[in-house]
mmCIF file of C-alpha atoms in Angstrom:
data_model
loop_
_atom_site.group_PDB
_atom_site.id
_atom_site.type_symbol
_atom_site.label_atom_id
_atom_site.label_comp_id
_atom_site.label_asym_id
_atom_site.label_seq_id
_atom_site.Cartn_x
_atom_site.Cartn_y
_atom_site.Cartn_z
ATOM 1 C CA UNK B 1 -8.911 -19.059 -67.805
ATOM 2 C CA UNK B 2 -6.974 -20.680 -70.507
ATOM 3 C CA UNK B 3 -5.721 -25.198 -70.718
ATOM 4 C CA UNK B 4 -2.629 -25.931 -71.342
ATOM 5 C CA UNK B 5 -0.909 -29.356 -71.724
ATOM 6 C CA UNK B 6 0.406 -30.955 -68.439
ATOM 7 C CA UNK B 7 3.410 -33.327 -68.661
ATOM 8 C CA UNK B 8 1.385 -36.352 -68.434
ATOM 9 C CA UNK B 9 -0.550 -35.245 -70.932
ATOM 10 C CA UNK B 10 -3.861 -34.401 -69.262
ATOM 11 C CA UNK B 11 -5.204 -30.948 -69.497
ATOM 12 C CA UNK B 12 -4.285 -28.571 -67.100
ATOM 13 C CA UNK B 13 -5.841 -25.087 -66.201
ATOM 14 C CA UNK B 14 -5.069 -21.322 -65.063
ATOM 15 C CA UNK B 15 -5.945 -18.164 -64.757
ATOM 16 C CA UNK B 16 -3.514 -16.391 -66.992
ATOM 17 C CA UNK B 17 -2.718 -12.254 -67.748
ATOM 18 C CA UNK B 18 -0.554 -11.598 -70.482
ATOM 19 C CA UNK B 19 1.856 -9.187 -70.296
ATOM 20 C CA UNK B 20 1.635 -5.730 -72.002
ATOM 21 C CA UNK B 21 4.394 -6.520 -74.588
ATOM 22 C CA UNK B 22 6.564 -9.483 -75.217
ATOM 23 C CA UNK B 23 8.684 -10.798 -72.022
ATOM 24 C CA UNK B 24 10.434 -13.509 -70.576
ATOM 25 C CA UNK B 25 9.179 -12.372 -67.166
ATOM 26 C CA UNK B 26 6.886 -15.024 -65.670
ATOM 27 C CA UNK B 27 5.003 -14.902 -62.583
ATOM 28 C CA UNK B 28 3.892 -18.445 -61.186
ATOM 29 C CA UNK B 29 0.721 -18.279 -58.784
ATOM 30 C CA UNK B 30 -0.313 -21.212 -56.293
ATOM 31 C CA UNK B 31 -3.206 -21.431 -54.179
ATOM 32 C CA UNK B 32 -3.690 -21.894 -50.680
ATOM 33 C CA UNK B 33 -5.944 -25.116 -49.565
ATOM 34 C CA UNK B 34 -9.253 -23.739 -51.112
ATOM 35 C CA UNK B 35 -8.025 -23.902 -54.893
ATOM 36 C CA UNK B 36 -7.902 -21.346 -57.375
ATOM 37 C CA UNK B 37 -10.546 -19.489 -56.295
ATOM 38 C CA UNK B 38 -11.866 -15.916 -56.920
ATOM 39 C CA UNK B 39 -9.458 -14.426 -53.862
ATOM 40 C CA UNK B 40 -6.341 -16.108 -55.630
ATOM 41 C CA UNK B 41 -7.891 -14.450 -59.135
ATOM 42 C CA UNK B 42 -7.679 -11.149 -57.387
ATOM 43 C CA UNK B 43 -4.572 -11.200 -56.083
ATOM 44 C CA UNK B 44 -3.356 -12.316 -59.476
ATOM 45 C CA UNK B 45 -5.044 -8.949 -60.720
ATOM 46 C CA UNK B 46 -3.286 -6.639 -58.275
ATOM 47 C CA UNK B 47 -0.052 -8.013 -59.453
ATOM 48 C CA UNK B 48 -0.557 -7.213 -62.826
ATOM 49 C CA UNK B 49 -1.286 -3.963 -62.134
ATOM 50 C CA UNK B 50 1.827 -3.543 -60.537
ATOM 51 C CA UNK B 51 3.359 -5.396 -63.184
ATOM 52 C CA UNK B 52 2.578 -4.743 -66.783
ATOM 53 C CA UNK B 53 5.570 -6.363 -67.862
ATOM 54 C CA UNK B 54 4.725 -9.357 -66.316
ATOM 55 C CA UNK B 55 3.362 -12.978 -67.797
ATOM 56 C CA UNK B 56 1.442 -14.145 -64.471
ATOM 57 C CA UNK B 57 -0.366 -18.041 -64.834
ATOM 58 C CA UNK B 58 -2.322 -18.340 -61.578
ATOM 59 C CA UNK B 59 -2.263 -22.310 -61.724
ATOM 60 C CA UNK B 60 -4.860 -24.851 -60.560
ATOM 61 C CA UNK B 61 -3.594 -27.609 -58.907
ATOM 62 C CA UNK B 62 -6.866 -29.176 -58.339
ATOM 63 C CA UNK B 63 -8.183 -29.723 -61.421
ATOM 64 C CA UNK B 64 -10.963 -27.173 -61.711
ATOM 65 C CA UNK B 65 -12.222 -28.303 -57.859
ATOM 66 C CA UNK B 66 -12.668 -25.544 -55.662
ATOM 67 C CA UNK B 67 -13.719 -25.715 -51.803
ATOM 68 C CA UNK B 68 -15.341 -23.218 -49.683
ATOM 69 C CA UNK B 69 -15.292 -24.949 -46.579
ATOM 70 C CA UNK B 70 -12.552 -25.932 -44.377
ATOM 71 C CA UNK B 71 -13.754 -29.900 -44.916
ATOM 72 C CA UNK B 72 -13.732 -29.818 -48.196
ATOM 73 C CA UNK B 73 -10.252 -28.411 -48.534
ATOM 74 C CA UNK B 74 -8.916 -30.376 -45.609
ATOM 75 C CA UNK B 75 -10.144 -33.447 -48.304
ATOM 76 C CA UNK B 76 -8.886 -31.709 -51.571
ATOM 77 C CA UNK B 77 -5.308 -31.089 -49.800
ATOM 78 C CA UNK B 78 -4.815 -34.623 -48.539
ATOM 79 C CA UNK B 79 -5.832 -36.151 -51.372
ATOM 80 C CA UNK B 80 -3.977 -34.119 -53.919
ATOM 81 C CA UNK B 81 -1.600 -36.588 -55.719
ATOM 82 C CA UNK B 82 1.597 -35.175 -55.793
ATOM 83 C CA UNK B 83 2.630 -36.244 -59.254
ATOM 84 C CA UNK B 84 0.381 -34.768 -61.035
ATOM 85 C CA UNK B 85 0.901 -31.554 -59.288
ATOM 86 C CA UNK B 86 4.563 -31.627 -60.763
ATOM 87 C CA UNK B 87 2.975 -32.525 -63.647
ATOM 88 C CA UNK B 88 0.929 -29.876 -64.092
ATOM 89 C CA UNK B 89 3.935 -27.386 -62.872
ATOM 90 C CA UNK B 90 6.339 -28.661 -65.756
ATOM 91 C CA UNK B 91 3.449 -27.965 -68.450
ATOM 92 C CA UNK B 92 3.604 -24.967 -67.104
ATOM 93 C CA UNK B 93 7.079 -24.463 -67.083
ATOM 94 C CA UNK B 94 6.673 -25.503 -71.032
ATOM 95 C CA UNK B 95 3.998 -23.323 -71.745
ATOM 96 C CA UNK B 96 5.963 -20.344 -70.521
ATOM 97 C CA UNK B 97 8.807 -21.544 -72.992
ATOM 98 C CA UNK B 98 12.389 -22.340 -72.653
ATOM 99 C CA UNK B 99 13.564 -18.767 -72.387
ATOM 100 C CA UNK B 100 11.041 -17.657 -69.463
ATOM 101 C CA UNK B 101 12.849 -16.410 -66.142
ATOM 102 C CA UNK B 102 9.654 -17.792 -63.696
ATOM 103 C CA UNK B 103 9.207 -16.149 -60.334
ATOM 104 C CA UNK B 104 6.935 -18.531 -58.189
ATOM 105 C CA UNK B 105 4.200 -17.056 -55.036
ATOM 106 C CA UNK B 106 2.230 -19.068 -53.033
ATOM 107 C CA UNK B 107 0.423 -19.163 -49.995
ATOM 108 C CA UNK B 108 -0.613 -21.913 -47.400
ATOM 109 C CA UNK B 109 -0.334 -24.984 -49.465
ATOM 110 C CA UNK B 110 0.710 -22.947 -52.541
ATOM 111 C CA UNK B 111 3.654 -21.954 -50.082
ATOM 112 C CA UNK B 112 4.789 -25.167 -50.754
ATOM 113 C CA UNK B 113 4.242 -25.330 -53.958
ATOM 114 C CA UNK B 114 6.292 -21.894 -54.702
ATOM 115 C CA UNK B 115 9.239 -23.651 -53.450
ATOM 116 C CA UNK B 116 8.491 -27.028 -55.326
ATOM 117 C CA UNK B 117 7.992 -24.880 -58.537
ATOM 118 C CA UNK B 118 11.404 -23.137 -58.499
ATOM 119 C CA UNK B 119 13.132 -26.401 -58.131
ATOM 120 C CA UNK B 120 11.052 -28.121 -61.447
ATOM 121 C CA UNK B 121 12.272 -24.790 -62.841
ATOM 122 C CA UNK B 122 15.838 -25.066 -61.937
ATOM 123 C CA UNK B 123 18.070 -23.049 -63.985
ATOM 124 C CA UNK B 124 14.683 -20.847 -65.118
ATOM 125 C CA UNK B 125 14.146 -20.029 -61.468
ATOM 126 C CA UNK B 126 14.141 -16.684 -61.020
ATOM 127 C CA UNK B 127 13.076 -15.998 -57.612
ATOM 128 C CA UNK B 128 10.427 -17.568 -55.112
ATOM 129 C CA UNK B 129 8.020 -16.192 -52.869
ATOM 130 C CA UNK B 130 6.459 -18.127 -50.145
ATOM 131 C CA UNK B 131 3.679 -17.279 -47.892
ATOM 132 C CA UNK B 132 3.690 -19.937 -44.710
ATOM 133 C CA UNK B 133 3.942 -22.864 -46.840
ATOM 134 C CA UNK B 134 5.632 -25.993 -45.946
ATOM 135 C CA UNK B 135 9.548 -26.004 -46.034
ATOM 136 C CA UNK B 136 11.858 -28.193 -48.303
ATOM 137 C CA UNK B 137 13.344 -30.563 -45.753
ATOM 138 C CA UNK B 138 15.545 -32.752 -48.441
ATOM 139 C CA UNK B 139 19.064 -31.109 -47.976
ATOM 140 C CA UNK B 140 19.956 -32.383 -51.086
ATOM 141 C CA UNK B 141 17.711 -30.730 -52.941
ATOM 142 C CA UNK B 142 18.109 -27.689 -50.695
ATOM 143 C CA UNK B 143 22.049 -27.520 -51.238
ATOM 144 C CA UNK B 144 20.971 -27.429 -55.509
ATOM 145 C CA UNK B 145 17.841 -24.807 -54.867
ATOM 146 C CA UNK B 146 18.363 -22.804 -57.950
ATOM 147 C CA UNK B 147 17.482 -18.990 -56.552
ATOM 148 C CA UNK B 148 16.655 -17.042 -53.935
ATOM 149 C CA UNK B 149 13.869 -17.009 -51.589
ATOM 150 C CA UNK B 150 11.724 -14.443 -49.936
ATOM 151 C CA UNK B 151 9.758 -16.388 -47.166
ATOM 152 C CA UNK B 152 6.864 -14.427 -44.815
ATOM 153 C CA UNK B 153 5.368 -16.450 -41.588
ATOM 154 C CA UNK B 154 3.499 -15.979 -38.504
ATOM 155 C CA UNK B 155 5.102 -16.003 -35.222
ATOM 156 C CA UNK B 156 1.917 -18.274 -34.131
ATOM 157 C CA UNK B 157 1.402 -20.519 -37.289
ATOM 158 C CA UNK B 158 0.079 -23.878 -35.463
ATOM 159 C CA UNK B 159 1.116 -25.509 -38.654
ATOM 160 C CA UNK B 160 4.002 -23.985 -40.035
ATOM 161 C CA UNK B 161 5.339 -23.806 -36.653
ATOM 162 C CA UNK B 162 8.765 -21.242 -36.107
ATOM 163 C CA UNK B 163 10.989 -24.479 -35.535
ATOM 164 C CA UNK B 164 9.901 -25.740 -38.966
ATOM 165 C CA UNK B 165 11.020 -22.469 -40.208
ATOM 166 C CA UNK B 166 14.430 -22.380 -37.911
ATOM 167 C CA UNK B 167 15.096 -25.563 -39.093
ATOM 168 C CA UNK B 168 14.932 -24.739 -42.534
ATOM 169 C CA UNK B 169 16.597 -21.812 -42.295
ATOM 170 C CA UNK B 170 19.617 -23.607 -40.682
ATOM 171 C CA UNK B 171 19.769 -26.113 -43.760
ATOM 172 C CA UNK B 172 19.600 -22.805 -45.986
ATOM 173 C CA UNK B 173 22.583 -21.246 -44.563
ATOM 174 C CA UNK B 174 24.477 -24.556 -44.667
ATOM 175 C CA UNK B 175 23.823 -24.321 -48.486
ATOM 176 C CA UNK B 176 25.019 -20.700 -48.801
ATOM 177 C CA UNK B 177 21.156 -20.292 -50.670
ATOM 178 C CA UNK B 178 20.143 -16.860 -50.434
ATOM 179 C CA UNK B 179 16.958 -15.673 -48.297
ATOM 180 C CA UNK B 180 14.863 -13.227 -46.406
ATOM 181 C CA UNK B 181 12.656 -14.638 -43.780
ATOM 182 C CA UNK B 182 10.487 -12.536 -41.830
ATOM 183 C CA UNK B 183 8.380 -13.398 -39.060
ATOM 184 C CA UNK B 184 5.113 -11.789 -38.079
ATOM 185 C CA UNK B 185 3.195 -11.397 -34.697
ATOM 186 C CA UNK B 186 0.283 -13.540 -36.674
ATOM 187 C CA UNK B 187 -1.167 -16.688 -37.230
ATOM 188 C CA UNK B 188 -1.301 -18.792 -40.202
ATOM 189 C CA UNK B 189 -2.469 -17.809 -43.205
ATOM 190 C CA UNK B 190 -3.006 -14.337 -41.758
ATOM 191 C CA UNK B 191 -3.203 -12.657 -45.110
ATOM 192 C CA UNK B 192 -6.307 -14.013 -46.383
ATOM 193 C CA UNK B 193 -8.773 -11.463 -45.606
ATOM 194 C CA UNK B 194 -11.337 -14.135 -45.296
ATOM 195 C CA UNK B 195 -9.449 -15.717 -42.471
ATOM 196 C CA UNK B 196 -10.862 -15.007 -38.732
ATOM 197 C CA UNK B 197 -7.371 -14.429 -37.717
ATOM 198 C CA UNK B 198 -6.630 -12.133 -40.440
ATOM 199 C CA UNK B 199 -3.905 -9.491 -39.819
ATOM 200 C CA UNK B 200 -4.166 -6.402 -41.973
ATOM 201 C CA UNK B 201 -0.864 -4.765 -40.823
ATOM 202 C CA UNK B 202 0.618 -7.943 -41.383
ATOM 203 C CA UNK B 203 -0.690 -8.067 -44.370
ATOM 204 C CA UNK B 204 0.126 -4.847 -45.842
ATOM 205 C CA UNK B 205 3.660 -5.143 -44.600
ATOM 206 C CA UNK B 206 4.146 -8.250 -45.828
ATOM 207 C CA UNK B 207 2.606 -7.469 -49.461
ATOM 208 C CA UNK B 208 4.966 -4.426 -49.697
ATOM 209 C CA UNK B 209 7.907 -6.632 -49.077
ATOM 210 C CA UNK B 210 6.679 -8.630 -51.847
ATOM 211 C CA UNK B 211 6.279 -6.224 -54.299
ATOM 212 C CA UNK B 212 9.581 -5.043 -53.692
ATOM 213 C CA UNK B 213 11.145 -8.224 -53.817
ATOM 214 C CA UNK B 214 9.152 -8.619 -57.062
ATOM 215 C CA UNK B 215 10.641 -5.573 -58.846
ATOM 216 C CA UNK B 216 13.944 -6.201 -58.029
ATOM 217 C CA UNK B 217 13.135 -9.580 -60.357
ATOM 218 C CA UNK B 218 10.525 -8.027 -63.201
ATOM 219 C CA UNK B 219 12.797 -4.670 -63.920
ATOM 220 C CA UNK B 220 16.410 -6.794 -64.539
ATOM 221 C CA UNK B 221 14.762 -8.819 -68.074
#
């Protein structure tokens, strides 16, 4: 874990892997509800060793809090204050330095997140993931999204429902902003092996998408 100076100038926190030898590729992690807990470490870890040329900051949004029931991040999520999430985000952004080209994952609330990330990026955005999070629904800040985006859902997310996703899609295409969307035969959050309604296939399908979508970004730098 490593601290590094949030825009509001409060320490922030993260669970960072350096990259083999200097880069200016950047991989931004965001957690799902629970907070950056040992599950989002690990993930974190399989990424780097599929990419070795790779920065990736696995960053807390909550502080050092983490939850390990569904109460407790139900009350961590909807009392998260939004501005000093983007605080924490842009002393990220800093930290990586003004040369970085960021890539930005995230799942469940981190979904969110991803998106919100590459935005505060802007012209360092170099591509976002998202994993069921919640769509942008500000089309002007849709029409000025700064790179593509890979999204992954489940056909029977109860709360990132299909329309959501429709809907954004339709505001996306409007905007001429680049995307792949794919939908699986799962429910939300169906890649966290912890989940009840975890879906392997899904899973493994959806990871390989990633990973290709990632090397597309990490192998042009």
């Amino acid at each position: 874990m490593i601290q590094f100076p949030a825009k509001d100038n409060a320490t922030a926190n993260g669970y960072f892997l350096q990259a083999e030898s200097p880069t200016k590729n950047w991989l931004f992690i965001y957690h799902e509800w629970w907070g950056l807990n040992q599950y989002i470490k690990q993930e974190a870890d399989k990424f780097r060793k599929e990419f070795g040329n790779c920065n990736i900051l696995a960053i807390d949004l909550y502080d050092g809090v983490v939850a390990t029931d569904a109460k407790k991040a139900q009350e961590l999520s909807s009392s998260m204050k939004s501005e000093r999430a983007i605080s924490i985000i842009e002393g990220a952004i800093a930290y990586a330095g003004g040369d970085a080209k960021i890539v930005s994952l995230g799942w469940c609330l981190g979904g969110g997140w991803s998106l919100q990330s590459a935005m505060l990026a802007s012209g360092q955005a170099n591509g976002c993931v998202v994993y069921y999070g919640m769509p942008e629904s500000n089309e002007q800040k849709i029409v000025k999204f700064p790179c593509d985006i890979l999204g992954i859902y489940g056909k029977y997310d109860k709360f990132i429902t299909s329309e959501m996703i429709i809907d954004f899609e339709s505001k996306l295409n409007a905007s001429g902003i680049p995307h792949n969307f794919k939908f699986y035969n799962a429910e939300h959050a169906f890649a966290n092996p912890s989940n009840p309604k975890h879906n392997v296939e899904a899973t493994k399908d959806a990871y390989a998408l990633t990973l290709e979508y990632l090397r597309t970004k990490f192998n042009e730098q």
